[in-house]
mmCIF file of C-alpha atoms (C1' of nucleotides) in Angstrom:
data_model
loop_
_atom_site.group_PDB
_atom_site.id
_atom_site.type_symbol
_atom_site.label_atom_id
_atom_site.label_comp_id
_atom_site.label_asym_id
_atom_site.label_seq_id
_atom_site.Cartn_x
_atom_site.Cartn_y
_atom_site.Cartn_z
ATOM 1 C CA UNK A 22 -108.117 157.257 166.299
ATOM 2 C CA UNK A 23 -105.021 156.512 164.109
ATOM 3 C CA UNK A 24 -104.615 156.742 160.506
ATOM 4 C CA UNK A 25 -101.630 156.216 158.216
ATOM 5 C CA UNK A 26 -100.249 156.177 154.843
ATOM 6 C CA UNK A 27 -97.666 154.540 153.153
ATOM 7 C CA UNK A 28 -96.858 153.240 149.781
ATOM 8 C CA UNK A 29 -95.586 149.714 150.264
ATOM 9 C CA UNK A 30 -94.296 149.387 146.897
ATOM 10 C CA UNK A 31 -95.947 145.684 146.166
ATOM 11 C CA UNK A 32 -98.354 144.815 148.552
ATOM 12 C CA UNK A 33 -97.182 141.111 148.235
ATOM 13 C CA UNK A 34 -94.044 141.451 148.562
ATOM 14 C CA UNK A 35 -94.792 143.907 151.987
ATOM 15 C CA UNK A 36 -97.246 141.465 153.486
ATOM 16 C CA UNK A 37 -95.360 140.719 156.250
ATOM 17 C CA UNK A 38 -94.049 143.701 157.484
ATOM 18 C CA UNK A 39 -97.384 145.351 156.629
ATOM 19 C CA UNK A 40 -99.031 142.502 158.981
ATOM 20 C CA UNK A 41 -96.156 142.963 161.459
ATOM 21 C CA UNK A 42 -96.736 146.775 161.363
ATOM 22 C CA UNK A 43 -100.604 147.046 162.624
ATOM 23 C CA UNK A 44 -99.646 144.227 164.892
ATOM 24 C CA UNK A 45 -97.448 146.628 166.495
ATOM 25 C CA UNK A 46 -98.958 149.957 165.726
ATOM 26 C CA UNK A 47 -102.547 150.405 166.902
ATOM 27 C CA UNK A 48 -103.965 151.535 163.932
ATOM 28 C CA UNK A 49 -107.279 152.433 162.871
ATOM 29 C CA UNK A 50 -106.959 153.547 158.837
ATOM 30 C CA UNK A 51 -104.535 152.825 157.044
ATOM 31 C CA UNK A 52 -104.207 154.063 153.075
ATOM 32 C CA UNK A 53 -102.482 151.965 150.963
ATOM 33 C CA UNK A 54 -100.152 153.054 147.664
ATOM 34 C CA UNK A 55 -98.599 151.100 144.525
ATOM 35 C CA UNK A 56 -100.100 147.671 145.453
ATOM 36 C CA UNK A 57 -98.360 146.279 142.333
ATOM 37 C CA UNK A 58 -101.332 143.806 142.109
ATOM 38 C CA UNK A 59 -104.977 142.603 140.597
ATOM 39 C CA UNK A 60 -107.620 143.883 143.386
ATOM 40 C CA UNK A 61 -108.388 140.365 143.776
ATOM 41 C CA UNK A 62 -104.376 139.257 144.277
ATOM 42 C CA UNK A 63 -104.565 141.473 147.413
ATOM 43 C CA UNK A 64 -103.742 139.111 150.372
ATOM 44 C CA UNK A 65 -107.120 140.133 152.151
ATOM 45 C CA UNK A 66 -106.791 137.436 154.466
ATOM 46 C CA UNK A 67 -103.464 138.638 156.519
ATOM 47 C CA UNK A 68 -105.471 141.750 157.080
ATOM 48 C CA UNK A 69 -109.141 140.256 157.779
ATOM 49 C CA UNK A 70 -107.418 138.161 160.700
ATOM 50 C CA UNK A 71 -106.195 141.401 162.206
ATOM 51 C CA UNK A 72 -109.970 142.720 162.543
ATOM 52 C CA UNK A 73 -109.631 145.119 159.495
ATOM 53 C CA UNK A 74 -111.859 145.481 155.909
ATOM 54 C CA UNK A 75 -110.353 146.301 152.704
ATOM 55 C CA UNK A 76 -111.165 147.997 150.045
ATOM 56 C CA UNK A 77 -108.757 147.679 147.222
ATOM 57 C CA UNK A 78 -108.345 148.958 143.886
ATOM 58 C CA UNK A 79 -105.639 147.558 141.610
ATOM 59 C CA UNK A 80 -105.279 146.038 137.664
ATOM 60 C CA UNK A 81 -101.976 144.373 138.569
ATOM 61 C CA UNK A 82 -98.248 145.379 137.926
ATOM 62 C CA UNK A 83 -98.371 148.636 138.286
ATOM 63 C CA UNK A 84 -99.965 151.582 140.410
ATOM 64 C CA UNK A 85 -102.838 150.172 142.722
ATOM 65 C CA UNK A 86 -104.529 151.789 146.145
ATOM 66 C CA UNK A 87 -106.084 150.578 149.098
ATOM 67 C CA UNK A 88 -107.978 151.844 151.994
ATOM 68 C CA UNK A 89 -108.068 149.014 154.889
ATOM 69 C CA UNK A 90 -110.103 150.252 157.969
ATOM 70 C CA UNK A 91 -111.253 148.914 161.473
ATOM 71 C CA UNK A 92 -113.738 151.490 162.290
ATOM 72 C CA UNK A 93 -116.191 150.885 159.332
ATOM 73 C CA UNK A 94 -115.756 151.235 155.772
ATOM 74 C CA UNK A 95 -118.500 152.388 153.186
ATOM 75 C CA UNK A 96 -119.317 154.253 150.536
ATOM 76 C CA UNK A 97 -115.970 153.250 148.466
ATOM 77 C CA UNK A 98 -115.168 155.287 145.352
ATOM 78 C CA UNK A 99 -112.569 154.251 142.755
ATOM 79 C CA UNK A 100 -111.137 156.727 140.692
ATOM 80 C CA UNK A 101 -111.571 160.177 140.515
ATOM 81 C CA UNK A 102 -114.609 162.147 138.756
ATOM 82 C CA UNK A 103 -112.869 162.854 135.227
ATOM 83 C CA UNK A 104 -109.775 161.256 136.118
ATOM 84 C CA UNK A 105 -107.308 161.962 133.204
ATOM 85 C CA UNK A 106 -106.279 158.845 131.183
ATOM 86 C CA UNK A 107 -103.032 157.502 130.526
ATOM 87 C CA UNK A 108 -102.351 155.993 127.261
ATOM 88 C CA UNK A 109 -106.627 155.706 127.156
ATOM 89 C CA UNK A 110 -106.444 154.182 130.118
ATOM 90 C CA UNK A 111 -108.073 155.101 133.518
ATOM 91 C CA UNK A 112 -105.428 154.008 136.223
ATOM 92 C CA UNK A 113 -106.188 152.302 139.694
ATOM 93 C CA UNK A 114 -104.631 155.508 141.382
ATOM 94 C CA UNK A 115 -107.293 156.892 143.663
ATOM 95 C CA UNK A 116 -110.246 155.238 146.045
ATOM 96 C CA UNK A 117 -112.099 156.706 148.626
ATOM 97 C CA UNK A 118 -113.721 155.300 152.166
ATOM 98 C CA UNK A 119 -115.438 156.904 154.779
ATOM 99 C CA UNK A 120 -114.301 154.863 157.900
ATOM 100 C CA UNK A 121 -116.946 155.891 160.567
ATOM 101 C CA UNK A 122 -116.294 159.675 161.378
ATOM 102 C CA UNK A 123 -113.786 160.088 158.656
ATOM 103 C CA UNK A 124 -114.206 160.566 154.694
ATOM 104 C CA UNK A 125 -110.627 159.644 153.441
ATOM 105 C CA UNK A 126 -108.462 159.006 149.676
ATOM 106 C CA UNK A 127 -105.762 157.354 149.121
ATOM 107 C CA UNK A 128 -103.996 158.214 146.125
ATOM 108 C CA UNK A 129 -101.183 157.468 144.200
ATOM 109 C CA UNK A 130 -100.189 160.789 141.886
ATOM 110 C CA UNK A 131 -98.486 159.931 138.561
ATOM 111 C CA UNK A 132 -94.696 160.465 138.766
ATOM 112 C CA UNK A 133 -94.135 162.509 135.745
ATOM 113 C CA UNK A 134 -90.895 160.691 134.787
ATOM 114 C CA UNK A 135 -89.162 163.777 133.375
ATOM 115 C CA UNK A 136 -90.392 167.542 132.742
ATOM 116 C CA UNK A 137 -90.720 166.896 129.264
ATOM 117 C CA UNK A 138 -92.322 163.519 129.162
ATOM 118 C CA UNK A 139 -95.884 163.542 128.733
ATOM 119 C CA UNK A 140 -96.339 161.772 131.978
ATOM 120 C CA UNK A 141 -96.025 164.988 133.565
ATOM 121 C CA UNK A 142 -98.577 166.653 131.660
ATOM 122 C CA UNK A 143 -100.281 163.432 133.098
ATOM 123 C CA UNK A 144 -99.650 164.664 136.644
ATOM 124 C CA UNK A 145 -100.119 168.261 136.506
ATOM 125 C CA UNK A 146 -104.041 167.058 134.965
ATOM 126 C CA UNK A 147 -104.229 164.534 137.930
ATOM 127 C CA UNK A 148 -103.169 166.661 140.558
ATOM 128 C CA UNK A 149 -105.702 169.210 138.951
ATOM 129 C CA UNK A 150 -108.812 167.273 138.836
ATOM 130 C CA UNK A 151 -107.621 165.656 142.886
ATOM 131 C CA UNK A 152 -109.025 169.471 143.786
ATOM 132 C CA UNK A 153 -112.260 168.603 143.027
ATOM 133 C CA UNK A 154 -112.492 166.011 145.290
ATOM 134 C CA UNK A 155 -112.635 168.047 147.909
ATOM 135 C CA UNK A 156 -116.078 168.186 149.730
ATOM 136 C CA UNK A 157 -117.216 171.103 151.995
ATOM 137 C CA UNK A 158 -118.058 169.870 154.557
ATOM 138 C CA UNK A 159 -117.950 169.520 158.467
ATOM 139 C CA UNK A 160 -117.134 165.601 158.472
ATOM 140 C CA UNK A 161 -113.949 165.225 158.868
ATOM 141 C CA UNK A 162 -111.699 164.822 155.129
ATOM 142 C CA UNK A 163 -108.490 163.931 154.007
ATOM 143 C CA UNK A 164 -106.711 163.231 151.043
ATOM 144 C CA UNK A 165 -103.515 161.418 151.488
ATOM 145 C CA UNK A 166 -100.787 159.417 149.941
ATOM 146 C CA UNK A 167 -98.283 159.344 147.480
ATOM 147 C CA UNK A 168 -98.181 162.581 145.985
ATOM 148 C CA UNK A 169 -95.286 162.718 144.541
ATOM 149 C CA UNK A 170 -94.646 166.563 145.145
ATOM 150 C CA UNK A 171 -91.957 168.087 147.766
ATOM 151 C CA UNK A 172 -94.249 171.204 148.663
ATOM 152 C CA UNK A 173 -91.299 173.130 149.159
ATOM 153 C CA UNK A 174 -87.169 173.204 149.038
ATOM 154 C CA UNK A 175 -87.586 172.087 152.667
ATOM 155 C CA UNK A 176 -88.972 169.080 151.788
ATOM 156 C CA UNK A 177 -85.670 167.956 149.470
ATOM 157 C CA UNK A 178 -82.833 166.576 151.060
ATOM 158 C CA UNK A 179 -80.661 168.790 148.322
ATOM 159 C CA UNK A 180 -82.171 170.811 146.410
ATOM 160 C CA UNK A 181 -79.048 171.820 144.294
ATOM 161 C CA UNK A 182 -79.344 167.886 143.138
ATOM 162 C CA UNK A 183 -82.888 168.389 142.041
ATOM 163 C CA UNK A 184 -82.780 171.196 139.760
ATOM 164 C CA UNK A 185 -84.843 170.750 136.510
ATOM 165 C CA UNK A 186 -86.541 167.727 137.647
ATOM 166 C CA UNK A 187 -90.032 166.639 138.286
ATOM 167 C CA UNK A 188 -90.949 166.525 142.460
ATOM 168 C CA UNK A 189 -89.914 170.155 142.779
ATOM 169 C CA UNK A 190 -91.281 172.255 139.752
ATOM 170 C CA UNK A 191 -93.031 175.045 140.330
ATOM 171 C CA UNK A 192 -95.974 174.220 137.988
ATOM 172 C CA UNK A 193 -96.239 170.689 140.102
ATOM 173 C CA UNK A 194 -95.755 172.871 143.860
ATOM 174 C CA UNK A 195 -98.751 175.311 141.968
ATOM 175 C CA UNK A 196 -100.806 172.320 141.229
ATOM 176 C CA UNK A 197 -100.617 171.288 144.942
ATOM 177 C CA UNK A 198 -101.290 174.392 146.229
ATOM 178 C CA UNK A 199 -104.634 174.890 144.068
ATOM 179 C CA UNK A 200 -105.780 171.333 146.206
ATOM 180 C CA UNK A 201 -104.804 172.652 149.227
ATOM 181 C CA UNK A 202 -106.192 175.726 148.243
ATOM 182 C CA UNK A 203 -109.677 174.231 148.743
ATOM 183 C CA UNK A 204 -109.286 174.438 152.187
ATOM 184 C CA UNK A 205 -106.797 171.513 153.020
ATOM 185 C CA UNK A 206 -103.570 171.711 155.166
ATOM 186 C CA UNK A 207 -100.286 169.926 154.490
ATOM 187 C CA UNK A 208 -99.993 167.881 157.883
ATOM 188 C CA UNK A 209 -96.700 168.148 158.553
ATOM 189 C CA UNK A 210 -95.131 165.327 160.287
ATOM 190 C CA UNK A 211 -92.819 165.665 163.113
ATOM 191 C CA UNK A 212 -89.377 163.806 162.278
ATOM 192 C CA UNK A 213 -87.839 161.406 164.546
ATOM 193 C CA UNK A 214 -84.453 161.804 163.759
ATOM 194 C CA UNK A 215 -82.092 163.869 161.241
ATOM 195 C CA UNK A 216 -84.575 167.391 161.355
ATOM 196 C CA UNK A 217 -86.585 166.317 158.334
ATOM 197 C CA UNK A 218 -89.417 164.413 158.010
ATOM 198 C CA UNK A 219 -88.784 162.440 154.938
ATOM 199 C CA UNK A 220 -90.881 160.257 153.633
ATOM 200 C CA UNK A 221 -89.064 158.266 150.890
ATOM 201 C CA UNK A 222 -85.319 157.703 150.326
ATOM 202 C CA UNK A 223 -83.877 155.482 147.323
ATOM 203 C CA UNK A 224 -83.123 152.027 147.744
ATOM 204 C CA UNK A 225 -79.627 152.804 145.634
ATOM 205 C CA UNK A 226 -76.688 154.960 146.819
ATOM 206 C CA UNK A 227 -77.469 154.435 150.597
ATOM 207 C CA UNK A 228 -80.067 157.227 150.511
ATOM 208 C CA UNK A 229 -81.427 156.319 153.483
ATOM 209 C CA UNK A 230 -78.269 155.457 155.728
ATOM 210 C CA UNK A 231 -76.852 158.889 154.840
ATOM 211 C CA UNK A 232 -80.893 160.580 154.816
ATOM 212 C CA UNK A 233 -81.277 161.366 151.110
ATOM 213 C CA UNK A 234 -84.888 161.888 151.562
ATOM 214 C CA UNK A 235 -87.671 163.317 149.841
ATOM 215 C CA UNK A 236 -91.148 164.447 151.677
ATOM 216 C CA UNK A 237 -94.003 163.488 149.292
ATOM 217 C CA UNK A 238 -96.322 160.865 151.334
ATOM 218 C CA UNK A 239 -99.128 164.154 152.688
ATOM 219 C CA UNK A 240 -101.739 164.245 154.978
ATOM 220 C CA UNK A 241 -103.977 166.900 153.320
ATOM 221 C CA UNK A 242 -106.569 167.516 155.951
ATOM 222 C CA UNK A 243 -109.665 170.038 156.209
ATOM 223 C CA UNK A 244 -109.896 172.004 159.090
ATOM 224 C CA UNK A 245 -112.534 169.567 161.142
ATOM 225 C CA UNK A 246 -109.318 167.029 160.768
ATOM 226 C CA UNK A 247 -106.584 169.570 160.891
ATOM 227 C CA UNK A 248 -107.936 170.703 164.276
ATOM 228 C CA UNK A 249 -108.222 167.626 165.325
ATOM 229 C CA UNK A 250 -105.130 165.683 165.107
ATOM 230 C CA UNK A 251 -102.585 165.960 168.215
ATOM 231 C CA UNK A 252 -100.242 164.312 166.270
ATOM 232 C CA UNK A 253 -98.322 163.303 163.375
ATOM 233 C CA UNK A 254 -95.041 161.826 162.537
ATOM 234 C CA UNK A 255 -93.002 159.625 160.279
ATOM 235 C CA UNK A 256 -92.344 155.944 161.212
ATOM 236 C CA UNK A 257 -88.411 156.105 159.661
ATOM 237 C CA UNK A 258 -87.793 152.657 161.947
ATOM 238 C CA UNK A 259 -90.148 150.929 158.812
ATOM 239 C CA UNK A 260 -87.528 152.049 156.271
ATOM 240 C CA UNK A 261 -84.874 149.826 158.051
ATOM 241 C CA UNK A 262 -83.392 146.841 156.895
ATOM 242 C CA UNK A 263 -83.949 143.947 154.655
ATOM 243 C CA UNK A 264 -87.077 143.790 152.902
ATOM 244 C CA UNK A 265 -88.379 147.390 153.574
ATOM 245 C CA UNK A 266 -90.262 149.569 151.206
ATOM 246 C CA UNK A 267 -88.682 152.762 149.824
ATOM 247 C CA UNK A 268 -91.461 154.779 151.366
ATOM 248 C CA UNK A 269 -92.481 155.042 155.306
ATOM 249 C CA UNK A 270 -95.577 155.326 157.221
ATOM 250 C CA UNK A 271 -96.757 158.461 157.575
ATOM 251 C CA UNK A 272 -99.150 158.520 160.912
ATOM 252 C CA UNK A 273 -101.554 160.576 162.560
ATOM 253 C CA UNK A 274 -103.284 160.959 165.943
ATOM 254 C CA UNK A 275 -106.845 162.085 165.280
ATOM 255 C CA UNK A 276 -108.883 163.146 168.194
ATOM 256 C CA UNK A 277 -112.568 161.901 166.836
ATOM 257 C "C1'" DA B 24 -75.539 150.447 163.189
ATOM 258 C "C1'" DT B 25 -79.937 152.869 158.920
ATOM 259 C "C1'" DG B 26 -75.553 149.805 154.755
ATOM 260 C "C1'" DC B 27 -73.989 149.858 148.602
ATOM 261 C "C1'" DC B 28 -81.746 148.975 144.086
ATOM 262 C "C1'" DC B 29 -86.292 146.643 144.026
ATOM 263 C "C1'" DT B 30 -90.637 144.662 141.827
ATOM 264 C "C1'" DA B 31 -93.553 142.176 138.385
ATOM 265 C "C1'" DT B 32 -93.755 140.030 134.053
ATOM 266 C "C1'" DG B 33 -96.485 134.370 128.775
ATOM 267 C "C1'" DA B 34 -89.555 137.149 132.231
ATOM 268 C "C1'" DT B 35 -84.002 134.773 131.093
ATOM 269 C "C1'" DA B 36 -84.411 141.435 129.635
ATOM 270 C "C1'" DT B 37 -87.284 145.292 130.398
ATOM 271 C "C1'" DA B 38 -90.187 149.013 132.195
ATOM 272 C "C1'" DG B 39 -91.060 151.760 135.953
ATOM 273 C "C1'" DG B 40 -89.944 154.025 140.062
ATOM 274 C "C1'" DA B 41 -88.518 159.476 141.932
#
DNA sequence: ATGCCCTATGATATAGGA
C-alpha cells in the first residue's frame, strides 16, 4: 500500500498535476492540505475517474483538507475534538478516514504568522489538542500533513536565517514532541537529492533551485505503521517547474 | 537545467502563506 501527503496549495489550481500525479504514482491514500476551496468546489470528478473517493473538508479561500482513498473510506471525522477557534471560528484544518487497514488525518496546523501574533498561540493550542487524537490501538494510525514545525535544526535549510521565528521555536518543537509523545514516530523521508529531505521551499528567491527548504509535511505513525512501512521519501521532481505547488509529496510504502 | 512568488476574492488591492 502507498500513502502520501502533500499540500497542493489550491486544489483547483493543482488539478492537473494532482490528476497527472496518481496517474503516474500508484497510490493508494493520499491526504490532501490547503484546498483553498468550498468542500463542494472540490473537482471530485478528476479524482472519481481515477477509481478514488473523497472526502473533503473545506469553507473556501483559505485552509481546507482532504483525504482521497482507493482502498475504502469510512468513518470520516472533520475537525478535531475541542479544536481551538480562530477568530470564533472552527477552521476546516483536520479530517480523518480509515481507508481499509489504515485510520489516517490529514491536517493542516495553523502557521503562527509571527511569535508574537496570536496566531501562534493559535498553533501551540492546535498542535496541543492534535495529541489527543491519538488512539491506542493496534490498527494501524497516522497523523500527517502540513505541520508546519521543522522538528529539529536539521530540518532548516539555515538555521542562522530562522532565528526568532515561528517553524523552529522551541515551545512549537515541545508541542510536537508531546504528539509524538503519544506513541507516534516522525517518518523520516529519505531525500532524493541535496542530503535533506525538504518538504517545502518558497516560490520567491529561487528557494528551490538553490534548496532553501524547510521539512514540515510529517508522517507521524504508531508503531503498527512505523513497523510497517519499507519506505518513505520525498517526491522533489513535483516541486519542478511551471505550475507546481510550494510543497511536495511526501510518500510512504506501507507493508499492510 | 530545479530558475527570479502564488492564490482567491462582490478583486482592479489585499490578506495569507512560512
Amino acid at each position: 500500500m502507498r500513502i502520501a501527503t502533500w499540500n497542493v496549495n489550491s486544489i483547483n489550481a493543482r488539478i492537473d498535476r494532482v490528476h497527472a500525479w496518481l496517474s503516474a504514482n500508484d497510490c493508494d491514500v493520499l491526504c490532501l492540505q490547503e484546498l483553498k476551496c468550498a468542500t463542494d468546489d472540490v473537482p471530485v470528478e478528476s479524482l472519481r475517474e481515477l477509481g478514488y473517493e473523497v472526502a473533503a473538508h473545506g469553507t473556501g479561500r483559505w485552509n481546507g483538507v482532504a483525504i482521497i482513498s482507493r482502498v475504502g473510506l469510512d468513518d470520516v471525522q472533520r475537525n478535531l475534538p475541542r479544536q481551538p477557534t480562530f477568530k470564533d471560528e472552527i477552521e476546516p484544518r483536520a479530517i480523518a478516514a480509515t481507508c481499509g487497514p489504515l485510520r489516517i488525518w490529514s491536517v493542516y496546523v495553523p502557521n503562527g504568522r509571527d511569535v508574537d501574533d496570536p496566531h501562534y498561540r493559535y498553533k501551540l493550542d492546535f498542535l496541543q489538542t492534535l495529541g489527543e487524537v491519538v488512539v491506542d490501538d493496534e490498527r494501524p494510525f497516522a497523523i500527517t500533513g502540513d505541520m508546519n514545525v521543522c522538528p529539529t535544526d536539521d530540518d532548516v535549510w539555515d538555521r542562522s536565517e530562522w532565528k526568532g521565528t515561528t517553524h523552529v521555536s522551541e515551545p512549537e518543537r515541545a508541542a510536537l514532541a508531546d504528539i509524538t509523545g503519544h506513541g507516534l514516530t516522525d517518518i523520516i523521508p529519505r531525500a532524493l537529492k541535496h542530503g535533506k529531505p525538504f518538504t517545502f521551499w518558497d516560490y520567491r528567491n529561487l528557494d528551490f533551485p538553490k534548496n532553501r527548504g524547510l521539512r514540515i509535511d510529517l508522517i507521524l505513525a504508531n508503531e503498527a505503521l512505523r513497523t510497517a512501512v519499507t519506505d518513505v521519501y520525498v517526491d522533489r521532481n513535483e516541486r519542478k517547474g511551471k505550475g507546481a505547488s510550494d510543497h511536495a509529496p511526501v510518500v510512504a510504502e506501507v507493508n499492510v
